[in-house]
Amino acid sequence: MTRDLDIISSALIFEGLPEQHLEQIKNVSVSENYPKGKIIFMEQDEGNGFYLVAEGRVKIFKVSPSGKEQILHVFGPGEPFGEVPVFSGRRFPANAETIRKSRLLFFPRTAFLGMITSHPSLALNMLAVLSMRLRQFTQQIENLSLKEVPARLAAYLLYLSTEQESEDSITLDISKGQLASLLGTIPETLSRILNRMNKQGLIETKDRTIRLLNREGLESLSIDGKKNEVT
Amino acid sequence: MTRDLDIISSALIFEGLPEQHLEQIKNVSVSENYPKGKIIFMEQDEGNGFYLVAEGRVKIFKVSPSGKEQILHVFGPGEPFGEVPVFSGRRFPANAETIRKSRLLFFPRTAFLGMITSHPSLALNMLAVLSMRLRQFTQQIENLSLKEVPARLAAYLLYLSTEQESEDSITLDISKGQLASLLGTIPETLSRILNRMNKQGLIETKDRTIRLLNREGLESLSIDGKKNEVT
DNA sequence: ACGTTCCATTGATCCGGGTCAAATAATTTT
DNA sequence: AAAATTATTTGACCCGGATCAATGGAACGT
């Protein structure tokens, strides 16, 4: 198990803070263990603090009355989540659930707010985190509204390939079903599109490993929805 | 023309700050006039500060290669926009354009960051603003991904009726075309749906005035996509 | 190893809503 | 007020992708 202090000091949200301050932050946090598939909070719950993933993986999502799920984020080690109620004073706007056995650090609202007032750079870090998240949501809205599913998938594959340094072979870190939900579609459709991209020679899939055979094609697909036409 | 200080002191983002501090804030701001339909910034521009609407109205939006537009926000007097690059250090994720003759207050990045470090409650206010915006995006993603257009429209009408205190008659503050873009659809589709809702007795439209005839029906439509079935 | 359960794939069908085209209405310009 | 834009509505048509149904595979507890 990774030490709390290591997690905290490697988290972007606490970047650049003095050692002594990190210690202080560690002391207000509470470590919590969750099995896979456990609800952490639900939409409309009161938020008395936020979380930092120490180990494992957490999804933030919405569900429609008919049961369709839309994933907003998947967070891994070092990433904070559930901050919105801390600063907005409103309830959680979405649900959170572990998709793996996980360990979370919980930061109580009041303790954290107290630290912010005395440490301005902590506030600036948090502002940076929220801003990046707004960027990401902007992207997601663009994807949902202005792109069709193949373009969203292509964009996601290219994004993954930058996350993972790997030359041209990437590994899905979530199940295909979850990926479908993240892309705003359903497993059947995702399956068909992966299949089609295989036939088109854009990718080569083997279970959760996907080899990108034609970056150019994927890029153009992700932008204008058209695979490279031969002029 | 409304005085700068009045705008600043009535803006949520500067709420609760001491008079003297507001004066200081006013002094770093720059007033700028824009005609209707003027681009304020474009996606990928560098952001050297953020804006506060003093008068008029501004839309934040994305455009697809094929020209379809998705509006993310429409901001009016007292609302700030363009803060993301200030804190994320990245470029603008979307475009901004006036949809009316407008006056904006511009706050340069460095001056504002300086004030934040010396005034923690300013940071907390900004965190609250960004958090509310994340909430709103969450809502918008839910709408786009999990609801169909009639449900989105119903939700928007009900939202407008709380904004405007009016008993049951609301007035669109943007054109139908812009509304379509805000809801993630196109004018033709919006027109047809308004027409259908009229026939169903849910609303009664006359130009930009809409009378809500059946709140219950609209509510149930906005939630589960079904108008009240008679059991 | 074996059934049980969950996940992924494939086929057939349906529908919301986007596209294209054209008419009508509302604004703005001169 | 006439002309020229621009916004809104209506009709005919089409398509991406969701739904429903069924089968094959992989993971898992006993």
XYZ file of C-alpha atoms (C1' of nucleotides) in Angstrom:
522
model
C 0.000 0.000 0.000
C 1.258 3.412 -0.985
C 1.886 5.771 1.901
C -0.604 8.601 2.281
C 2.121 11.200 2.202
C 3.437 9.866 -1.098
C -0.005 10.062 -2.645
C -0.553 13.553 -1.341
C 2.794 14.883 -2.419
C 2.444 13.455 -5.913
C -1.074 14.828 -6.402
C -1.316 17.831 -8.696
C -3.722 19.481 -6.341
C -1.046 19.699 -3.650
C 1.810 20.459 -6.002
C 4.365 23.007 -4.902
C 3.334 23.060 -1.277
C 6.016 22.970 1.429
C 6.761 19.642 3.084
C 5.475 20.799 6.427
C 2.204 21.849 4.909
C 1.742 18.478 3.238
C 2.135 16.863 6.621
C -0.609 19.095 7.924
C -2.857 18.110 5.020
C -2.229 14.447 5.655
C -3.326 14.891 9.233
C -6.797 16.145 8.361
C -7.416 13.325 5.879
C -9.120 10.035 6.620
C -8.239 6.859 4.753
C -11.141 4.688 3.623
C -11.181 1.309 1.918
C -13.794 0.388 -0.662
C -14.436 -2.894 -2.453
C -15.118 -2.891 -6.177
C -18.570 -1.677 -7.206
C -19.274 0.251 -4.020
C -21.247 3.505 -4.100
C -19.239 6.348 -2.561
C -21.934 8.974 -2.789
C -25.088 9.585 -4.719
C -26.481 12.570 -6.511
C -28.243 14.877 -4.070
C -26.268 13.662 -1.085
C -24.779 16.344 1.102
C -21.059 16.732 0.573
C -19.098 17.193 3.746
C -15.764 17.000 2.082
C -13.951 15.732 -0.971
C -11.905 12.676 -1.840
C -8.515 11.844 -3.274
C -7.965 8.484 -4.928
C -5.030 6.755 -3.240
C -5.407 3.421 -5.000
C -7.941 1.950 -7.375
C -10.377 3.648 -9.694
C -13.606 5.585 -9.331
C -16.269 6.562 -11.829
C -18.445 9.656 -11.619
C -21.696 9.207 -13.497
C -25.319 10.080 -14.104
C -28.174 7.678 -14.736
C -31.373 8.296 -16.676
C -34.758 7.108 -15.402
C -34.641 4.392 -18.065
C -31.325 3.190 -16.680
C -28.873 4.471 -19.255
C -25.626 5.591 -17.683
C -23.359 8.448 -18.706
C -19.895 8.464 -17.181
C -18.491 11.935 -16.572
C -15.046 10.969 -15.293
C -12.936 8.008 -14.356
C -10.433 8.964 -11.691
C -7.302 7.117 -10.654
C -4.550 7.559 -8.055
C -3.665 11.161 -7.280
C -6.923 12.609 -8.599
C -9.412 14.429 -6.375
C -13.176 14.276 -6.817
C -16.363 15.425 -5.131
C -15.124 18.992 -4.562
C -18.125 20.777 -6.039
C -20.300 20.725 -2.903
C -17.385 21.929 -0.805
C -17.282 25.245 -2.625
C -20.754 25.623 -4.087
C -22.579 24.758 -0.900
C -24.938 22.620 -2.991
C -25.395 18.890 -3.078
C -23.539 16.389 -5.267
C -24.548 16.761 -8.901
C -23.674 13.150 -9.786
C -22.922 9.687 -8.394
C -19.582 8.140 -7.522
C -18.761 4.435 -7.440
C -15.587 2.380 -7.318
C -14.914 0.285 -10.389
C -12.053 -1.461 -8.602
C -11.059 -2.192 -5.050
C -9.929 1.251 -3.933
C -8.494 3.275 -1.137
C -9.584 6.890 -0.789
C -8.421 9.783 1.326
C -11.301 11.890 2.566
C -10.791 15.578 3.371
C -13.476 17.078 5.593
C -14.915 20.311 4.274
C -14.288 22.620 7.181
C -10.740 21.505 7.841
C -9.907 21.982 4.199
C -11.552 25.384 3.913
C -9.587 26.448 6.953
C -6.330 25.450 5.338
C -7.210 27.289 2.153
C -7.657 30.607 3.890
C -4.228 30.379 5.443
C -2.496 28.977 2.359
C -3.365 30.894 -0.798
C -1.407 28.602 -3.093
C -3.646 25.736 -2.055
C -6.571 27.814 -3.291
C -4.779 28.484 -6.552
C -4.080 24.794 -7.001
C -7.729 24.008 -6.437
C -8.732 26.711 -8.899
C -6.422 25.118 -11.439
C -7.973 21.707 -10.845
C -11.518 23.000 -11.273
C -10.503 24.937 -14.373
C -9.014 21.863 -15.967
C -12.186 20.021 -15.191
C -14.249 22.735 -16.862
C -12.050 22.353 -19.919
C -12.669 18.656 -19.919
C -16.425 19.098 -19.634
C -16.352 21.571 -22.495
C -14.660 18.903 -24.529
C -17.193 16.308 -23.510
C -20.119 18.544 -24.416
C -18.537 19.204 -27.783
C -18.107 15.483 -28.306
C -21.659 14.634 -27.362
C -23.281 17.410 -29.301
C -21.108 17.939 -32.343
C -19.431 14.615 -33.028
C -20.782 11.214 -33.770
C -19.696 8.082 -32.004
C -16.829 7.021 -34.319
C -15.257 10.467 -33.960
C -15.581 10.327 -30.175
C -13.986 6.912 -30.085
C -11.120 7.977 -32.327
C -10.506 11.004 -30.124
C -10.502 8.817 -27.029
C -8.049 6.330 -28.511
C -5.679 9.114 -29.477
C -6.037 10.641 -26.033
C -5.223 7.298 -24.409
C -2.158 6.912 -26.568
C -0.778 10.177 -25.212
C -1.614 9.206 -21.634
C 0.146 5.901 -22.044
C 3.481 6.613 -23.633
C 3.235 3.476 -25.739
C 4.268 3.771 -29.359
C 1.116 2.592 -31.027
C -0.414 -0.044 -28.802
C -2.756 0.974 -26.032
C -4.612 -0.869 -23.336
C -8.111 0.029 -22.229
C -8.126 0.746 -18.525
C -11.878 0.251 -18.295
C -14.284 -2.340 -19.669
C -15.852 -1.862 -23.077
C -19.201 -1.335 -21.459
C -17.811 1.448 -19.316
C -16.084 2.937 -22.315
C -19.398 2.986 -24.157
C -20.948 4.842 -21.241
C -18.068 7.299 -21.159
C -18.509 8.002 -24.871
C -22.233 8.491 -24.471
C -23.286 5.358 -26.293
C -24.077 1.691 -25.593
C -21.963 -1.471 -25.804
C -23.644 -2.763 -28.970
C -22.830 0.388 -30.875
C -19.271 0.535 -29.581
C -18.721 -3.065 -30.569
C -19.934 -2.434 -34.100
C -17.771 0.618 -34.495
C -14.637 -1.092 -33.233
C -15.400 -3.831 -35.681
C -15.761 -1.355 -38.532
C -12.542 0.435 -37.634
C -10.787 -2.904 -37.738
C -12.053 -3.591 -41.234
C -11.004 -0.133 -42.313
C -7.488 -0.877 -41.160
C -7.501 1.934 -38.631
C -6.936 -0.280 -35.625
C -6.369 -3.865 -34.604
C -8.092 -5.045 -31.435
C -7.251 -7.984 -29.250
C -9.295 -7.994 -26.051
C -8.412 -4.821 -24.237
C -5.348 -4.117 -26.318
C -5.763 -1.872 -29.299
C -3.083 -1.222 -31.851
C -3.335 2.062 -33.692
C -2.493 1.270 -37.306
C -3.286 4.629 -38.852
C -2.891 7.657 -36.648
C -3.565 10.065 -39.509
C -6.819 8.377 -40.304
C -7.876 8.391 -36.684
C -6.985 12.029 -36.327
C -8.985 13.134 -39.303
C -11.851 10.915 -38.178
C -11.777 12.487 -34.726
C -11.916 15.991 -36.158
C -14.258 16.034 -39.092
C -15.802 12.624 -38.792
C -14.367 11.460 -42.101
C -11.609 8.923 -42.472
C -8.922 10.130 -44.812
C -10.377 10.255 -48.273
C -7.891 9.468 -50.978
C -7.911 12.580 -53.123
C -24.918 53.262 -18.176
C -24.533 51.393 -14.918
C -21.534 52.415 -12.857
C -18.683 49.937 -12.731
C -18.711 49.833 -8.979
C -22.402 48.943 -8.928
C -21.830 46.080 -11.319
C -18.873 44.834 -9.323
C -20.568 45.052 -5.975
C -23.667 43.245 -7.209
C -21.707 40.420 -8.853
C -21.764 37.121 -6.974
C -18.100 36.676 -7.604
C -17.275 39.711 -5.491
C -19.939 39.122 -2.886
C -19.087 39.793 0.717
C -15.918 41.729 0.024
C -15.245 44.947 1.922
C -16.046 48.242 0.188
C -12.434 49.278 0.062
C -11.482 46.034 -1.611
C -14.161 46.471 -4.272
C -12.672 49.842 -5.077
C -9.323 48.162 -5.546
C -10.885 45.598 -7.860
C -12.539 48.298 -9.918
C -9.195 49.954 -10.410
C -7.576 46.972 -12.081
C -10.513 46.480 -14.458
C -10.806 47.879 -17.954
C -14.162 48.754 -19.495
C -14.714 47.701 -23.098
C -17.637 48.311 -25.449
C -18.744 45.737 -28.000
C -21.383 45.949 -30.714
C -23.775 43.055 -31.210
C -22.307 39.997 -32.909
C -18.688 40.791 -32.081
C -16.208 38.025 -31.297
C -14.612 38.538 -27.882
C -12.207 35.653 -28.055
C -11.837 32.440 -29.948
C -11.006 28.934 -28.936
C -7.240 28.490 -28.636
C -6.596 32.166 -28.023
C -4.367 32.962 -25.080
C -6.289 34.230 -22.106
C -4.662 37.144 -20.341
C -7.548 37.775 -18.029
C -11.256 37.235 -17.600
C -14.376 39.309 -18.203
C -17.421 40.462 -16.308
C -20.569 41.403 -18.202
C -21.573 44.932 -17.236
C -24.323 45.335 -19.807
C -25.611 43.215 -22.656
C -25.323 39.518 -23.277
C -22.576 37.119 -24.302
C -22.660 33.563 -25.586
C -19.944 30.981 -25.057
C -20.021 28.328 -27.758
C -18.332 25.640 -29.796
C -18.643 25.070 -33.530
C -18.240 21.826 -35.445
C -16.315 21.634 -38.734
C -19.658 21.337 -40.503
C -20.795 24.573 -38.899
C -23.194 23.356 -36.235
C -23.004 25.445 -33.093
C -23.384 24.347 -29.496
C -23.916 27.092 -26.960
C -22.399 26.352 -23.555
C -23.552 29.464 -21.701
C -25.339 32.726 -22.184
C -24.089 35.289 -19.696
C -25.732 38.535 -18.677
C -24.911 41.446 -16.362
C -22.964 40.498 -13.248
C -21.671 37.203 -14.621
C -17.984 36.504 -15.191
C -16.614 34.416 -18.060
C -13.322 33.380 -19.573
C -11.710 32.476 -16.256
C -10.490 29.029 -17.221
C -7.207 30.116 -18.843
C -6.446 32.348 -15.870
C -6.158 29.373 -13.548
C -5.428 26.452 -15.823
C -2.664 28.178 -17.742
C -4.148 26.734 -20.929
C -5.869 28.448 -23.831
C -9.571 29.203 -24.177
C -11.560 26.011 -24.662
C -14.413 27.778 -26.502
C -15.466 30.950 -28.317
C -17.175 34.031 -26.920
C -19.343 36.467 -28.854
C -21.770 39.221 -27.938
C -25.361 38.580 -28.895
C -26.273 42.167 -27.999
C -24.506 45.462 -27.760
C -22.510 44.954 -24.584
C -20.123 46.515 -22.141
C -17.570 44.272 -20.471
C -15.127 44.741 -17.638
C -11.823 43.044 -18.288
C -9.648 41.871 -15.397
C -6.008 41.248 -16.332
C -4.686 37.929 -15.172
C -1.710 38.982 -13.125
C -3.442 41.797 -11.296
C -6.263 39.462 -10.381
C -3.999 36.638 -9.252
C -2.171 39.114 -7.081
C -5.366 40.168 -5.391
C -6.347 36.578 -4.780
C -3.224 35.788 -2.839
C -3.822 38.676 -0.491
C -7.581 38.180 -0.191
C -8.511 34.554 0.475
C -12.245 35.170 0.341
C -11.876 36.297 -3.240
C -10.387 32.892 -3.968
C -13.262 31.193 -2.205
C -15.757 33.188 -4.233
C -14.033 32.192 -7.424
C -14.008 28.557 -6.317
C -17.744 28.829 -5.720
C -18.287 30.277 -9.185
C -16.296 27.536 -10.888
C -18.066 24.899 -8.831
C -21.473 26.185 -9.849
C -20.321 26.122 -13.419
C -19.227 22.505 -13.081
C -22.673 21.712 -11.731
C -24.232 23.363 -14.722
C -22.048 21.457 -17.157
C -22.925 18.223 -15.418
C -26.541 19.090 -16.005
C -25.899 19.917 -19.623
C -24.072 16.650 -20.251
C -26.943 14.783 -18.653
C -29.381 16.617 -20.883
C -27.440 15.953 -24.065
C -26.711 12.340 -23.354
C -29.681 11.057 -21.408
C -32.632 13.198 -22.461
C -34.228 13.831 -25.775
C -35.001 17.246 -27.127
C -38.567 17.662 -25.775
C -37.351 16.851 -22.269
C -34.514 19.351 -22.595
C -36.882 22.029 -23.767
C -39.340 21.351 -20.957
C -36.525 21.561 -18.425
C -35.353 24.835 -19.903
C -38.818 26.373 -19.835
C -39.270 25.403 -16.199
C -35.837 26.782 -15.406
C -36.682 30.067 -17.090
C -39.894 30.334 -15.141
C -37.941 30.204 -11.888
C -35.417 32.749 -13.153
C -38.175 35.115 -14.158
C -40.560 35.316 -11.244
C -43.551 35.433 -13.585
C -46.519 33.295 -12.623
C -46.842 31.214 -15.749
C -45.807 33.376 -18.653
C -42.174 33.557 -19.654
C -40.242 35.468 -22.259
C -37.347 34.003 -24.170
C -34.277 36.150 -23.678
C -32.575 34.692 -26.747
C -33.735 33.916 -30.260
C -35.249 30.541 -31.096
C -32.228 29.722 -33.177
C -29.926 30.403 -30.239
C -32.186 28.410 -27.980
C -31.948 25.490 -30.362
C -28.172 25.721 -30.213
C -28.255 25.892 -26.429
C -30.402 22.759 -26.279
C -28.110 20.923 -28.662
C -30.486 20.812 -31.582
C -31.399 22.860 -34.679
C -34.114 25.466 -35.313
C -36.278 23.142 -37.426
C -36.482 20.559 -34.692
C -37.146 23.133 -31.986
C -39.913 24.649 -34.046
C -41.622 21.312 -34.537
C -41.425 20.470 -30.860
C -42.815 23.813 -29.743
C -45.623 23.220 -32.189
C -46.289 19.771 -30.781
C -46.272 21.035 -27.191
C -48.833 23.619 -28.202
C -51.137 20.966 -29.620
C -50.685 18.898 -26.472
C -51.872 21.835 -24.435
C -48.636 22.057 -22.494
C -47.799 25.590 -23.605
C -49.119 28.470 -25.655
C -46.583 30.413 -27.703
C -46.830 33.887 -29.123
C -43.547 35.058 -30.581
C -41.058 35.043 -27.733
C -43.682 34.788 -25.032
C -44.539 31.336 -23.791
C -47.346 30.592 -21.402
C -46.923 27.444 -19.351
C -50.359 25.819 -19.303
C -49.439 22.580 -17.598
C -46.504 22.667 -15.198
C -47.094 19.084 -14.055
C -46.982 17.837 -17.591
C -43.827 19.767 -18.338
C -42.186 18.512 -15.174
C -42.885 14.901 -15.906
C -41.798 15.427 -19.502
C -38.535 16.969 -18.358
C -37.776 14.068 -16.062
C -38.800 10.860 -17.738
C -39.540 12.111 -21.207
C -43.203 11.196 -20.989
C -46.038 13.658 -20.719
C -48.426 12.728 -17.941
C -50.189 9.592 -18.964
C -53.730 9.376 -17.710
C -53.759 6.240 -15.615
C -14.154 -28.819 -13.636
C -18.999 -26.995 -13.698
C -22.647 -24.256 -13.586
C -23.761 -19.328 -12.838
C -23.338 -14.774 -13.988
C -21.560 -11.089 -16.387
C -19.505 -9.222 -20.724
C -19.082 -8.870 -25.693
C -20.633 -9.602 -30.275
C -24.000 -9.873 -34.136
C -28.498 -9.471 -36.519
C -33.043 -7.371 -37.355
C -35.784 -3.499 -36.678
C -37.303 1.101 -35.342
C -37.295 5.971 -34.434
C -35.614 10.623 -33.024
C -33.970 14.052 -35.109
C -30.835 15.918 -38.708
C -30.563 17.407 -43.789
C -32.343 19.579 -47.789
C -35.618 22.537 -49.908
C -39.019 25.936 -49.991
C -42.473 29.005 -48.208
C -43.622 32.563 -44.891
C -42.794 35.948 -41.415
C -40.132 39.225 -39.062
C -36.282 42.720 -39.088
C -33.289 45.805 -40.857
C -31.552 48.796 -44.457
C -31.871 52.336 -47.726
C -42.621 51.843 -47.592
C -40.109 48.921 -50.703
C -36.237 46.014 -50.891
C -33.072 43.054 -48.814
C -31.631 40.238 -45.031
C -32.431 37.211 -41.507
C -35.380 34.257 -38.629
C -39.002 30.839 -38.306
C -41.938 27.345 -39.946
C -43.339 23.245 -42.667
C -42.759 19.189 -45.645
C -40.284 15.157 -47.572
C -36.643 12.239 -46.787
C -32.713 9.872 -44.707
C -29.429 8.073 -41.395
C -26.972 7.240 -37.017
C -27.586 4.890 -33.445
C -30.838 2.878 -29.863
C -33.746 -1.157 -28.841
C -34.857 -5.952 -28.782
C -33.364 -10.586 -29.132
C -30.169 -14.239 -29.316
C -25.639 -16.425 -29.100
C -20.914 -17.060 -27.893
C -17.047 -16.194 -24.325
C -14.722 -15.061 -20.349
C -14.554 -14.588 -15.298
C -15.887 -16.419 -10.754
C -17.599 -18.646 -6.724
C -18.410 -23.389 -4.911
